[in-house]
Short mmCIF file of N, CA, C and O in Angstrom, two decimals:
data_model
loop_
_atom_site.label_atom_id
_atom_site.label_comp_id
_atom_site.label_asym_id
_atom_site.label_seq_id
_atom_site.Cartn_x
_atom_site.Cartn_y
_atom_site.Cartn_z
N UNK U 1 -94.50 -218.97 -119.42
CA UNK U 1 -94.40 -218.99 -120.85
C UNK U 1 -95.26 -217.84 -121.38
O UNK U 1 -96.38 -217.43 -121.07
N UNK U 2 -94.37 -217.46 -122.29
CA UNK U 2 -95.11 -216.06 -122.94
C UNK U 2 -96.67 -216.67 -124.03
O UNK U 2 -96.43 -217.28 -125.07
N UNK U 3 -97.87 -216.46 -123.68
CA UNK U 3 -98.56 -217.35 -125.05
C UNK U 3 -99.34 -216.13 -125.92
O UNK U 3 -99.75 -215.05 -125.50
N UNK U 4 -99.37 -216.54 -126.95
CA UNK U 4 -99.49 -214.81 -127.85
C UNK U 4 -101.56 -215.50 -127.90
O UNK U 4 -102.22 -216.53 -128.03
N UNK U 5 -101.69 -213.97 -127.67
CA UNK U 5 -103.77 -213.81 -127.43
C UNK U 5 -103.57 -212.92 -128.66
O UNK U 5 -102.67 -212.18 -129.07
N UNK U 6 -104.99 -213.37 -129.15
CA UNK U 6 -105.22 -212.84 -130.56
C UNK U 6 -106.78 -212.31 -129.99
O UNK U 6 -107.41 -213.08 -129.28
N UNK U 7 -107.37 -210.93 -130.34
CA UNK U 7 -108.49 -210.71 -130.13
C UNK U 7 -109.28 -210.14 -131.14
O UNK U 7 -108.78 -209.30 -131.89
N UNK U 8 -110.62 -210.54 -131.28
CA UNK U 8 -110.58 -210.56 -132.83
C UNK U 8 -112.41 -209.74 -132.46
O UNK U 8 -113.31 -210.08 -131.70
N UNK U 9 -112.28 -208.59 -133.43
CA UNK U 9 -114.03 -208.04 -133.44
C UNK U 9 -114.62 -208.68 -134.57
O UNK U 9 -114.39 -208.39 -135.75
N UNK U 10 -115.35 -209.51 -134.18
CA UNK U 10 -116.45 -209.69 -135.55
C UNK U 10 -117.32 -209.31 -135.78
O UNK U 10 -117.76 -209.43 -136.92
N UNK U 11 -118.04 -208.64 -134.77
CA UNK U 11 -119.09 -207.44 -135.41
C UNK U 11 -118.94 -206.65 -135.07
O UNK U 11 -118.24 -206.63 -134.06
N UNK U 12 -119.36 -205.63 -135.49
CA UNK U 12 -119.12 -204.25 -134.17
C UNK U 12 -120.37 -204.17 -133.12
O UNK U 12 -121.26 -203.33 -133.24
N UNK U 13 -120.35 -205.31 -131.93
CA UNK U 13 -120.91 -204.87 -131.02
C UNK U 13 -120.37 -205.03 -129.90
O UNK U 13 -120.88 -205.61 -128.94
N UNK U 14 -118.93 -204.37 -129.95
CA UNK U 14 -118.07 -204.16 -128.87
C UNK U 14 -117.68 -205.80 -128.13
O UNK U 14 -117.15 -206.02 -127.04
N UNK U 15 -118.01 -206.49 -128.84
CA UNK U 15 -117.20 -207.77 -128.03
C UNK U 15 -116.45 -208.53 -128.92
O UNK U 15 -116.75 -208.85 -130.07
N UNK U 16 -115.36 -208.83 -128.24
CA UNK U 16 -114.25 -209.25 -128.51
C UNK U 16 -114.16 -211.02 -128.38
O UNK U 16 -114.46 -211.69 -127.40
N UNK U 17 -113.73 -211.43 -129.49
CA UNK U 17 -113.22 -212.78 -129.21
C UNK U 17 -111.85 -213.50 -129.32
O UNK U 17 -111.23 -213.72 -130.36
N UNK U 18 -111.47 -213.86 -127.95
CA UNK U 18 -109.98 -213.78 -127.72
C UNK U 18 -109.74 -215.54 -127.73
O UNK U 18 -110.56 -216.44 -127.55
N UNK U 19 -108.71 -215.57 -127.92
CA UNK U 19 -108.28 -216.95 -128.26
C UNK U 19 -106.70 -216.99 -127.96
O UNK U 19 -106.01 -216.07 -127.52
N UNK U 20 -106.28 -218.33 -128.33
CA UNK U 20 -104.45 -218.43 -128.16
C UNK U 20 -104.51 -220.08 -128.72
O UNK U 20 -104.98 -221.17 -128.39
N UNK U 21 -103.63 -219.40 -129.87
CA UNK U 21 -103.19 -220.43 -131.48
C UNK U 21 -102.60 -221.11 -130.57
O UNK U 21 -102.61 -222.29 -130.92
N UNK U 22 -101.98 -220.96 -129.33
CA UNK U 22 -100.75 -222.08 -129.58
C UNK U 22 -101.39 -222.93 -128.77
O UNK U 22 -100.64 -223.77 -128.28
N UNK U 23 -102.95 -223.03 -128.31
CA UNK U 23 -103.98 -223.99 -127.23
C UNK U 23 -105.09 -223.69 -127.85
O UNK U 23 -105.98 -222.97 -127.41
N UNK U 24 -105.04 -224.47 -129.35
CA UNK U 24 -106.65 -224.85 -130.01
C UNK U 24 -107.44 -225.03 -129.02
O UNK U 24 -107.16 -225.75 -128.06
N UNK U 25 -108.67 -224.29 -129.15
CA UNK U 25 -109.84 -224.42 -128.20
C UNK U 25 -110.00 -223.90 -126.65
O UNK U 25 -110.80 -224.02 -125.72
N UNK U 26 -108.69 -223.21 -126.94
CA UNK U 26 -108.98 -222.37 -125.57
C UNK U 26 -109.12 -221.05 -125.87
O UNK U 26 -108.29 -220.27 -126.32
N UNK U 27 -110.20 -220.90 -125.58
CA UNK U 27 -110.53 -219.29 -125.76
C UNK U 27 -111.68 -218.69 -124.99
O UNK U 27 -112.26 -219.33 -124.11
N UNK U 28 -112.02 -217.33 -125.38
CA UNK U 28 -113.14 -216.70 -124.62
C UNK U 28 -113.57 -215.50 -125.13
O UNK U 28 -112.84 -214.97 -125.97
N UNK U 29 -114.81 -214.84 -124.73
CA UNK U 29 -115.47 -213.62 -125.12
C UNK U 29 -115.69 -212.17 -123.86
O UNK U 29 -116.22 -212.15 -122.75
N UNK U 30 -115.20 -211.38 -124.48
CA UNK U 30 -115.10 -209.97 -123.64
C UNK U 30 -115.08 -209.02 -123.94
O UNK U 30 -114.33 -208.83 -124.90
N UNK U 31 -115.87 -207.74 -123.37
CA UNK U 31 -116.64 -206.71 -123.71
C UNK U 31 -115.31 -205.85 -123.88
O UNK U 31 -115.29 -205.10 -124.86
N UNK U 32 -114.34 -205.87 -123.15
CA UNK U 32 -113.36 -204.76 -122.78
C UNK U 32 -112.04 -205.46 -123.18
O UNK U 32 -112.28 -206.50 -123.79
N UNK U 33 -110.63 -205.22 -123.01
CA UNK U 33 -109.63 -205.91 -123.10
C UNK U 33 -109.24 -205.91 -122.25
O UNK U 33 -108.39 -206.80 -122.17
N UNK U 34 -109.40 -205.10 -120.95
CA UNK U 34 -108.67 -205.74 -119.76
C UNK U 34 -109.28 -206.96 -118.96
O UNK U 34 -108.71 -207.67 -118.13
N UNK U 35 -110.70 -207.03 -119.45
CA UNK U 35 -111.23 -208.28 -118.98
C UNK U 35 -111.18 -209.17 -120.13
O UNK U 35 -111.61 -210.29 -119.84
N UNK U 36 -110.83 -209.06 -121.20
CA UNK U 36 -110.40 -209.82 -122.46
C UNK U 36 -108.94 -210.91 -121.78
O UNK U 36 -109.02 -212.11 -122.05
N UNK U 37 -107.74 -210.46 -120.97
CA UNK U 37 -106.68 -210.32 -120.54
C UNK U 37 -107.18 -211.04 -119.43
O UNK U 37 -106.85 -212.23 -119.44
N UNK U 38 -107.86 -210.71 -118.53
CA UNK U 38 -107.62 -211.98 -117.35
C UNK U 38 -108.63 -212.96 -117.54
O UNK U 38 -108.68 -214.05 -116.96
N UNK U 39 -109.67 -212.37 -118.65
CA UNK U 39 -110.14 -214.27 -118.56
C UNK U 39 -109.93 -215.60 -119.52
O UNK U 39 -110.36 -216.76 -119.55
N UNK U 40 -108.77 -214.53 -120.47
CA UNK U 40 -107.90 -215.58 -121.00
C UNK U 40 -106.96 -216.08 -120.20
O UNK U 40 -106.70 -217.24 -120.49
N UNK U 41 -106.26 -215.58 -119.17
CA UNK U 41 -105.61 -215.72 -118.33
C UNK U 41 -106.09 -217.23 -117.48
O UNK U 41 -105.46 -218.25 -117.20
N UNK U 42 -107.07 -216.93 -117.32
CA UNK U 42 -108.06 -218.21 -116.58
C UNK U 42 -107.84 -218.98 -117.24
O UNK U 42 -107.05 -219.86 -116.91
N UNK U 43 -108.66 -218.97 -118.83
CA UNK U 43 -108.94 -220.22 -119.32
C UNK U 43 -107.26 -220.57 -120.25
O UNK U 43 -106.97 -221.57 -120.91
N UNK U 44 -106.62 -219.66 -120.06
CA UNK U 44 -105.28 -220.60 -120.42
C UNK U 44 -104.99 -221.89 -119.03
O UNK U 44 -105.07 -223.12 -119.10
N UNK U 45 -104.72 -221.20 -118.12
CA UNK U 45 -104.61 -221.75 -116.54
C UNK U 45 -105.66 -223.38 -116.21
O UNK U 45 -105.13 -224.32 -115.61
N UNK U 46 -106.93 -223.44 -116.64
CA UNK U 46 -107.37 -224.59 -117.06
C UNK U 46 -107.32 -224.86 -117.78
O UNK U 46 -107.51 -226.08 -117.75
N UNK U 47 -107.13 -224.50 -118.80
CA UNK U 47 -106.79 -225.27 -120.00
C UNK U 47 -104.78 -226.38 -119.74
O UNK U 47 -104.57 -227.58 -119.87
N UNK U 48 -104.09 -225.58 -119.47
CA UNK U 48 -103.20 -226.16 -119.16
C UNK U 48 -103.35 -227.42 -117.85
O UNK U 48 -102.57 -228.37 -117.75
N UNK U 49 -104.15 -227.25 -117.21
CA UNK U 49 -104.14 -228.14 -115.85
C UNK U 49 -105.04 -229.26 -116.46
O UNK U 49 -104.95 -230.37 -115.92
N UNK U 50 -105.92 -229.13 -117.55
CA UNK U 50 -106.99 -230.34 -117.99
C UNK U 50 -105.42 -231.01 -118.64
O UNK U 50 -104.86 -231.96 -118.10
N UNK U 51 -104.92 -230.34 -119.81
CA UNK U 51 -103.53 -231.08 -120.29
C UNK U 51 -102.41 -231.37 -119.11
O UNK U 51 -101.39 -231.97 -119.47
N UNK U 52 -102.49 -231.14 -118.27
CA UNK U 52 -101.45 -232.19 -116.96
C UNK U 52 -102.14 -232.81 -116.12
O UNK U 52 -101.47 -233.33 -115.22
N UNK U 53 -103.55 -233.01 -116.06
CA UNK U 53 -104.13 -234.12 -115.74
C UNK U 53 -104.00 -235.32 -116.23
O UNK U 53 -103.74 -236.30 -115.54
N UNK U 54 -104.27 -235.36 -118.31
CA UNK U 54 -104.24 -236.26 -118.60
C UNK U 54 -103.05 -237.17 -119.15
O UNK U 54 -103.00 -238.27 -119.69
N UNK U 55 -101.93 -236.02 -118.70
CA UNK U 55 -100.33 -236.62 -119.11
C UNK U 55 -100.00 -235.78 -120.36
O UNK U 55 -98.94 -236.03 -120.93
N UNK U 56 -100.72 -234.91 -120.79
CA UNK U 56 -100.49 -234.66 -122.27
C UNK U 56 -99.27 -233.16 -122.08
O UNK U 56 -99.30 -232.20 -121.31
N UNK U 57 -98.32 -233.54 -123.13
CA UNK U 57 -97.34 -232.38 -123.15
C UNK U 57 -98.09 -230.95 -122.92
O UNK U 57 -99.31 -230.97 -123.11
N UNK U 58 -97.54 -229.76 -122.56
CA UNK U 58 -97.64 -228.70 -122.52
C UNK U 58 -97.14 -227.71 -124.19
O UNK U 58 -95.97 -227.55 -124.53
N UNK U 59 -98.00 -227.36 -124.74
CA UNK U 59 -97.52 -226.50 -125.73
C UNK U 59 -96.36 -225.30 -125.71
O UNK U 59 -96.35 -224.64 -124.67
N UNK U 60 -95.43 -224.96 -126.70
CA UNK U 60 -94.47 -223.83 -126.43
C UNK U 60 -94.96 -222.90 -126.97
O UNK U 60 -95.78 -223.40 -127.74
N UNK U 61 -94.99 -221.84 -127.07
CA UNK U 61 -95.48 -220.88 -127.63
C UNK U 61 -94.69 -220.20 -128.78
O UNK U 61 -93.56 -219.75 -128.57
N UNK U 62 -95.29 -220.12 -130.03
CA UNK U 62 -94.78 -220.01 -131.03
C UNK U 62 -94.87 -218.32 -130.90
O UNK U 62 -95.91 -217.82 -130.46
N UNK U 63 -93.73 -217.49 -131.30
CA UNK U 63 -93.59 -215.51 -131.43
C UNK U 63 -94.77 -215.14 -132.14
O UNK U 63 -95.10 -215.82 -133.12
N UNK U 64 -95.37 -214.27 -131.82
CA UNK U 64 -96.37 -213.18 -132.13
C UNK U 64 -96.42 -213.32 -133.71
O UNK U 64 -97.39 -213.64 -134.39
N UNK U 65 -95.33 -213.05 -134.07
CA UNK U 65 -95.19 -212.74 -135.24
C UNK U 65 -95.06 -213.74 -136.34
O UNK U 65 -95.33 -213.33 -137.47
N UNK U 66 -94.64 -215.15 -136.18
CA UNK U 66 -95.27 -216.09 -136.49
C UNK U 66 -97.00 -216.12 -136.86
O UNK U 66 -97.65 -216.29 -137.89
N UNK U 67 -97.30 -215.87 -135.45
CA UNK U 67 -98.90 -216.14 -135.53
C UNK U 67 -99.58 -214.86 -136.48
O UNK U 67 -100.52 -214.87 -137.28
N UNK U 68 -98.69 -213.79 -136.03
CA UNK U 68 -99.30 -212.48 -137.33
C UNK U 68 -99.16 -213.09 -138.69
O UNK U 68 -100.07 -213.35 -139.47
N UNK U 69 -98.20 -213.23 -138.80
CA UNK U 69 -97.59 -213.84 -140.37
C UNK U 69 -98.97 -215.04 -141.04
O UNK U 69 -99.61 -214.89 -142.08
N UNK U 70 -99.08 -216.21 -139.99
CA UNK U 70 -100.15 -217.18 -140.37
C UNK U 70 -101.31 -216.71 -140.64
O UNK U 70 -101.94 -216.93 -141.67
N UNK U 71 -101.82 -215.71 -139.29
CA UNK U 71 -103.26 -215.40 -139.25
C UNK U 71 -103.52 -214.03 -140.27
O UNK U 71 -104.64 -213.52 -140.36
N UNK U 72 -102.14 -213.42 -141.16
CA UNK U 72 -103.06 -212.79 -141.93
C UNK U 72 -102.70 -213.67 -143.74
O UNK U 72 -102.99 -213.25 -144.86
N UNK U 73 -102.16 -214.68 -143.42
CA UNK U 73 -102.43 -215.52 -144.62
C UNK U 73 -103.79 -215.85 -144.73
O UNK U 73 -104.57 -215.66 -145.66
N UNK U 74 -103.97 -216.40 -143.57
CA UNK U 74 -105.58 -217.20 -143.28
C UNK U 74 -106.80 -216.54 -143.23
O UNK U 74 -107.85 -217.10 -143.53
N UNK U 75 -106.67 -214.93 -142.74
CA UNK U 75 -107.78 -214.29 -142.46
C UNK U 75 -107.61 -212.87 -143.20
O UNK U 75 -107.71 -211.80 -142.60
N UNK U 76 -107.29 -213.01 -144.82
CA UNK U 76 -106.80 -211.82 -145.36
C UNK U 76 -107.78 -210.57 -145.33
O UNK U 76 -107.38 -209.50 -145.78
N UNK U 77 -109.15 -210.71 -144.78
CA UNK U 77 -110.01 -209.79 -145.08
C UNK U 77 -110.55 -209.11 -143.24
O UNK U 77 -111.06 -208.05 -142.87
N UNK U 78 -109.99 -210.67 -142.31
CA UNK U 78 -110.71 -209.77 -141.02
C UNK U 78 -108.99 -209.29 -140.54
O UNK U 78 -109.04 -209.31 -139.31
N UNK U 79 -107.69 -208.93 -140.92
CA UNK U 79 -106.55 -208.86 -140.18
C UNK U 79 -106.68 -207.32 -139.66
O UNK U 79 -106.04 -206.96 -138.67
N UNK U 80 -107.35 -206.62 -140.21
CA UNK U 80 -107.25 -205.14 -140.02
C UNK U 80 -108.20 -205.32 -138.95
O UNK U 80 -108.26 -204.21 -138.43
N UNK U 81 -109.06 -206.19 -138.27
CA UNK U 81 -109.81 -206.22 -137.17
C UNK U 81 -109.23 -207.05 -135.96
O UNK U 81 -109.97 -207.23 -134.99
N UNK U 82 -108.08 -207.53 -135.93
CA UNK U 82 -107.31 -208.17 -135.40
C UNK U 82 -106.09 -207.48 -134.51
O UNK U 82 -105.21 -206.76 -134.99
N UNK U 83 -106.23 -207.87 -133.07
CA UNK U 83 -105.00 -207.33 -132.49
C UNK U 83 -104.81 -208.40 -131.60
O UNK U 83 -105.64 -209.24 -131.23
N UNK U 84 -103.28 -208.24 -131.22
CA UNK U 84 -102.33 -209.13 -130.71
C UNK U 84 -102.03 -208.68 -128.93
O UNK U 84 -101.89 -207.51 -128.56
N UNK U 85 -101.97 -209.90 -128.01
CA UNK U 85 -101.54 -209.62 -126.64
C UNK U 85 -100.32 -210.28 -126.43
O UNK U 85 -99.57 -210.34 -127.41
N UNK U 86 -100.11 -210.56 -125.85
CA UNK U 86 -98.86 -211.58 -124.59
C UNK U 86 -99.36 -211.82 -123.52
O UNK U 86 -100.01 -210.88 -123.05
N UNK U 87 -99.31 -212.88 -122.84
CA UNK U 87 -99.96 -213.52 -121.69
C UNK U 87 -98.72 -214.27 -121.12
O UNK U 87 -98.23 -215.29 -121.61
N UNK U 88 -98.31 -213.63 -120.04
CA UNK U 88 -97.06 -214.60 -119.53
C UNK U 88 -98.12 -215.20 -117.96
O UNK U 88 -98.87 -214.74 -117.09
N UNK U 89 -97.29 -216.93 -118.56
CA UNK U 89 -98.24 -217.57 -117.67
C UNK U 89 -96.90 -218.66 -117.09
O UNK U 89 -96.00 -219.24 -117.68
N UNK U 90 -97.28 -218.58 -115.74
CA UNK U 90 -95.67 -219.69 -115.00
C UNK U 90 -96.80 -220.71 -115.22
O UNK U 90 -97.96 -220.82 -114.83
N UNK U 91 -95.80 -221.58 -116.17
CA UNK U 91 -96.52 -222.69 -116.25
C UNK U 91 -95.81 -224.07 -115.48
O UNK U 91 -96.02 -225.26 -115.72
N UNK U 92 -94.94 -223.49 -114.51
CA UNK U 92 -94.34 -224.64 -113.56
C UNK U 92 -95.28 -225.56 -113.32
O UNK U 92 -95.07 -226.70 -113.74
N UNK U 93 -96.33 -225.31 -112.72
CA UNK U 93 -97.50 -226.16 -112.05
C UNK U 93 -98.22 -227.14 -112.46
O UNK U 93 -99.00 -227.94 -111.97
N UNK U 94 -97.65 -226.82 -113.85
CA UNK U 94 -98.26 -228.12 -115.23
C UNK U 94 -97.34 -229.33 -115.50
O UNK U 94 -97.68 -230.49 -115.73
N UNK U 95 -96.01 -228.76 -115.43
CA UNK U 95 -95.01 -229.48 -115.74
C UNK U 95 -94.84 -231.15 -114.77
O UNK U 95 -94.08 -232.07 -115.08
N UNK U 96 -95.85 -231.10 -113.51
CA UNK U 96 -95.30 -232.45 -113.11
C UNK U 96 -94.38 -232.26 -111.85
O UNK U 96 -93.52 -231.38 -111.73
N UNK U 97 -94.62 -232.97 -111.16
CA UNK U 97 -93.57 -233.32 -110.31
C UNK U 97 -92.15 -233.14 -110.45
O UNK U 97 -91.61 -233.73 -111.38
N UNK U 98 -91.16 -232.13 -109.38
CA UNK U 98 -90.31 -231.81 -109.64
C UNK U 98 -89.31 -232.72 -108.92
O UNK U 98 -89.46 -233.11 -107.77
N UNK U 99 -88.21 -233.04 -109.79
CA UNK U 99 -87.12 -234.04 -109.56
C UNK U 99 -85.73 -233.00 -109.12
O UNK U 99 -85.45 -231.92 -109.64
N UNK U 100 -85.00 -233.70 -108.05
CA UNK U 100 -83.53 -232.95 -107.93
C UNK U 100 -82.58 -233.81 -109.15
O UNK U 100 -82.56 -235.00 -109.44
N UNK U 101 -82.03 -232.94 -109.55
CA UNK U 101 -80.74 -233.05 -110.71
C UNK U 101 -79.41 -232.35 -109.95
O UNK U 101 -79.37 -231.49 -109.07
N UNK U 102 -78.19 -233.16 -110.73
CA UNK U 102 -76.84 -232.55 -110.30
C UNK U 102 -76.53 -232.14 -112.11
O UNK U 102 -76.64 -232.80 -113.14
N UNK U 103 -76.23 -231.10 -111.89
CA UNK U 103 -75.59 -230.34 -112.86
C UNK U 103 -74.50 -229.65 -112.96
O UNK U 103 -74.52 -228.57 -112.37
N UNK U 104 -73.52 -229.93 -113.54
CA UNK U 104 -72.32 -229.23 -113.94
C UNK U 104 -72.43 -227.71 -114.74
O UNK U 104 -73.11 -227.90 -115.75
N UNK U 105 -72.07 -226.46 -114.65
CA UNK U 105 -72.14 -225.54 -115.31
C UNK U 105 -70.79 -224.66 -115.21
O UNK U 105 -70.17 -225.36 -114.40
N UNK U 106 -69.96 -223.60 -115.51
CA UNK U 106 -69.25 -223.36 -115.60
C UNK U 106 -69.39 -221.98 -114.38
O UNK U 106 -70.42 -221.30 -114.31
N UNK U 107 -68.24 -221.77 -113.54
CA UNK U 107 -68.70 -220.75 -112.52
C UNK U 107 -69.17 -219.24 -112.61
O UNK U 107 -69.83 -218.65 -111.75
N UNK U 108 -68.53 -218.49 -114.29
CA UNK U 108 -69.34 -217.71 -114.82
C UNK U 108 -70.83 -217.77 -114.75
O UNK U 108 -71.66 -217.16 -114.08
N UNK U 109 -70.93 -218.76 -115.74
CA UNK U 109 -72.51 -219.16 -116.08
C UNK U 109 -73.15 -218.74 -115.09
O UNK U 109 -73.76 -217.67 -115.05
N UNK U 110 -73.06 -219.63 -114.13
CA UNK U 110 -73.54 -219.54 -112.52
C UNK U 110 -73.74 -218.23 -111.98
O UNK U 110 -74.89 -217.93 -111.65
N UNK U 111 -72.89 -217.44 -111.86
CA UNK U 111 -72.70 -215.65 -111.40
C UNK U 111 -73.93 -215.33 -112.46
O UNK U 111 -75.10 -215.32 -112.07
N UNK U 112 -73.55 -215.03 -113.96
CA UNK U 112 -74.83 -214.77 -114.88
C UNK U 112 -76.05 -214.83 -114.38
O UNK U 112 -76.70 -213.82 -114.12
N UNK U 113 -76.50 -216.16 -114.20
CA UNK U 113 -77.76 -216.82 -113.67
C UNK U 113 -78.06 -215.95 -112.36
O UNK U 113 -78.93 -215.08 -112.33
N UNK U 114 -77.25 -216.29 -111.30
CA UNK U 114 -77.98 -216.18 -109.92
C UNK U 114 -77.88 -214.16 -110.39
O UNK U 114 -78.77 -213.48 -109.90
N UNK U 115 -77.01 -213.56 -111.14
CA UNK U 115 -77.36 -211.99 -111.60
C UNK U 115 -78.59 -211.69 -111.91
O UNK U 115 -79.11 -210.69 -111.42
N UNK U 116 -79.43 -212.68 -112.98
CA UNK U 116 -80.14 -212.07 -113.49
C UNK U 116 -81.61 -213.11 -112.60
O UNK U 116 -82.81 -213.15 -112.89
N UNK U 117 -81.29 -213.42 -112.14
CA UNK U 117 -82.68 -213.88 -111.09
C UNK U 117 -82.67 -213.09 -110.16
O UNK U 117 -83.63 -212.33 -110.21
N UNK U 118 -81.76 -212.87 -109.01
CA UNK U 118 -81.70 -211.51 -108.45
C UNK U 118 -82.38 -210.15 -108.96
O UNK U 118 -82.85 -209.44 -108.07
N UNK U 119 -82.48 -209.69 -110.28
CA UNK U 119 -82.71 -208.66 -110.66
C UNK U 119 -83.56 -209.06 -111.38
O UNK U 119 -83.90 -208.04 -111.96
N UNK U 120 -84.15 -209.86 -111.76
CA UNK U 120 -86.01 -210.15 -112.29
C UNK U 120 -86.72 -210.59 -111.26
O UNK U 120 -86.22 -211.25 -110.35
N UNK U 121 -88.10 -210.23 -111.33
CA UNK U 121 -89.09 -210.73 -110.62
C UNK U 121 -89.73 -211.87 -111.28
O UNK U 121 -90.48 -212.55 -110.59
N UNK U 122 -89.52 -212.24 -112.77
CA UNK U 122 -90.13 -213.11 -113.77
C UNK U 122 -89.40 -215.04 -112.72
O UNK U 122 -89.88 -216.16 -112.59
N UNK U 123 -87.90 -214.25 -112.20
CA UNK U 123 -87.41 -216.49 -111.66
C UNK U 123 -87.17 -215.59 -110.41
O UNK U 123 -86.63 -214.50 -110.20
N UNK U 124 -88.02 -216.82 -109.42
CA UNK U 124 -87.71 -217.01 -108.19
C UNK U 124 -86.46 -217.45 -107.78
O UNK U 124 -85.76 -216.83 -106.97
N UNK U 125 -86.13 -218.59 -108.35
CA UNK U 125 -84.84 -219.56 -108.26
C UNK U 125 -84.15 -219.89 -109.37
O UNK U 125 -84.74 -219.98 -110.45
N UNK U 126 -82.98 -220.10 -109.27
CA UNK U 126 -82.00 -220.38 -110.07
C UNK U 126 -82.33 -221.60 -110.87
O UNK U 126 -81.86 -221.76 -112.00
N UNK U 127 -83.09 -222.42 -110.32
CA UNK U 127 -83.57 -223.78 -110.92
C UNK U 127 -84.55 -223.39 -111.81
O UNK U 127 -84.52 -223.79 -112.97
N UNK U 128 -85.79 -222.32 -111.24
CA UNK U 128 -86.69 -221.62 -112.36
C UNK U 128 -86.58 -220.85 -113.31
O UNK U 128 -87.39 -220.62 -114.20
N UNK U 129 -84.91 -220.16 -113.03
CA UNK U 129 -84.63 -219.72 -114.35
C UNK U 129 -84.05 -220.99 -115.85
O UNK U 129 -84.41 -220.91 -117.02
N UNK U 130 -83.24 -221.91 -115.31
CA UNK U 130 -82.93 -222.81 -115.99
C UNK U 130 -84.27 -223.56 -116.45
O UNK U 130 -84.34 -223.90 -117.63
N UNK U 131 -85.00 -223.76 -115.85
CA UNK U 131 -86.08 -224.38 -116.45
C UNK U 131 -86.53 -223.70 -117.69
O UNK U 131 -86.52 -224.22 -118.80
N UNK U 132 -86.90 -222.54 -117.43
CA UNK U 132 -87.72 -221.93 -118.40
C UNK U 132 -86.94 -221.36 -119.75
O UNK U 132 -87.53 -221.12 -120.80
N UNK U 133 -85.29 -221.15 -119.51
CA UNK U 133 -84.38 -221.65 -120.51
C UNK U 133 -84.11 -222.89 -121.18
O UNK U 133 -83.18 -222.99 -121.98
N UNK U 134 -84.69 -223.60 -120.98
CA UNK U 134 -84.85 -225.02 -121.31
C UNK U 134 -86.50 -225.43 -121.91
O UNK U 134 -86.69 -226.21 -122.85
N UNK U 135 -87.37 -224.87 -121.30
CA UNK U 135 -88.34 -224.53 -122.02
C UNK U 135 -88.20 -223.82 -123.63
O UNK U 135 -88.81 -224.37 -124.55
N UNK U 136 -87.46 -222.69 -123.87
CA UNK U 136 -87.40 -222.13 -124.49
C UNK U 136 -86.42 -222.75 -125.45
O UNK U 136 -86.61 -222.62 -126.66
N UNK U 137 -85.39 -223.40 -124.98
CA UNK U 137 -84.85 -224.02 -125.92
C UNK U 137 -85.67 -225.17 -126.76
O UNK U 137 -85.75 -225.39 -127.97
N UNK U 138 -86.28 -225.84 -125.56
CA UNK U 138 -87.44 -227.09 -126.27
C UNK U 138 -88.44 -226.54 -127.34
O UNK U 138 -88.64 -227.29 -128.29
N UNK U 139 -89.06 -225.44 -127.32
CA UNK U 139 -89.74 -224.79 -128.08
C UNK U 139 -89.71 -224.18 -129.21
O UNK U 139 -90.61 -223.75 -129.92
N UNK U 140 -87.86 -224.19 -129.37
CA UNK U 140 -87.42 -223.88 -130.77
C UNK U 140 -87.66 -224.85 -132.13
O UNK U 140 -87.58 -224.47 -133.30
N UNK U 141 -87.96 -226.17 -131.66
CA UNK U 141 -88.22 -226.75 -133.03
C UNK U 141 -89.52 -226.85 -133.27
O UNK U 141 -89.76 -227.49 -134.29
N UNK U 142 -90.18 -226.57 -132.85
CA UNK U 142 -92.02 -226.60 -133.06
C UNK U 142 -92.10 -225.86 -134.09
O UNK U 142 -93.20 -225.61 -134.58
#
C-alpha cells in the first residue's frame, strides 16, 4: 500500500518531522530525508504489526493530494514548510492468515493479470495482484 509521509521543518535546525495521516501516531524525527524515508518505513512496519496483533483493521491510504488539500486547510501558515513522500509498504503480512478461494474471472481478465504481474516487480502472484486490487477497491470509500 502506497501511504503518503508528510515531512514537516519546524525550526530550522535541519530536522525533520515525518509522520503518515493515514496511521495517527505513527511517526518519527530525521536529520536527512533519506533517513527520514526508511525510518518511517520502520515505524509504519510496526506500527501496522501492533494493529494485526490486536485484530484491528489495517488503514487504506487516502491520495497525497487529499492529504495536501486537508493539511493546508489545517496548517495555513506552516504549508510552505511542508513536503510530501510515498512509502509503498506490502502490507500482506498484516492482513492475517491467508485462505484458498475459487474464483470465477473471465479468460481475458486472466491473460491481463498474469501480463501485468509478469512485467511488475510490485505482485509476485496473481493472487497478490488481486489482493491489492481489492485493497484498493476497499479503500475507495474511506
Amino acid at each position: 500500500m502506497k501511504y503518503t509521509v508528510i515531512f514537516v521543518s519546524v525550526k530550522n535546525d535541519g530536522v525533520y518531522q515525518v509522520s503518515v495521516p493515514d496511521l495517527p501516531g505513527c511517526g518519527t524525527s530525521a536529520e536527512t530525508i533519506d533517513s527520514g524515508i526508511e525510518k518511517i518505513s520502520q515505524s509504519i512496519k510496526s506500527h501496522l504489526a501492533i494493529l494485526a496483533e490486536y485484530g484491528e483493521k489495517i488503514p487504506s491510504a487516502l491520495s497525497i493530494d487529499k492529504h495536501r488539500q486537508h493539511y493546508a486547510v489545517e496548517n495555513p501558515h506552516t504549508h510552505s514548510q511542508a513536503f510530501w513522500a510515498i512509502v509503498d509498504i506490502d502490507i500482506t503480512a498484516y492482513l492475517g492468515k491467508s485462505h484458498k478461494i475459487n474464483v470465477t474471472l473471465p479468460e481475458l481478465l486472466i491473460k491481463q493479470i498474469d501480463e501485468n504481474v509478469s512485467k511488475s516487480s510490485a505482485y509476485k502472484t496473481r493472487s497478490g495482484f488481486i489482493a491489492s486490487a481489492c485493497l484498493i477497491e476497499l479503500g475507495r470509500n474511506r
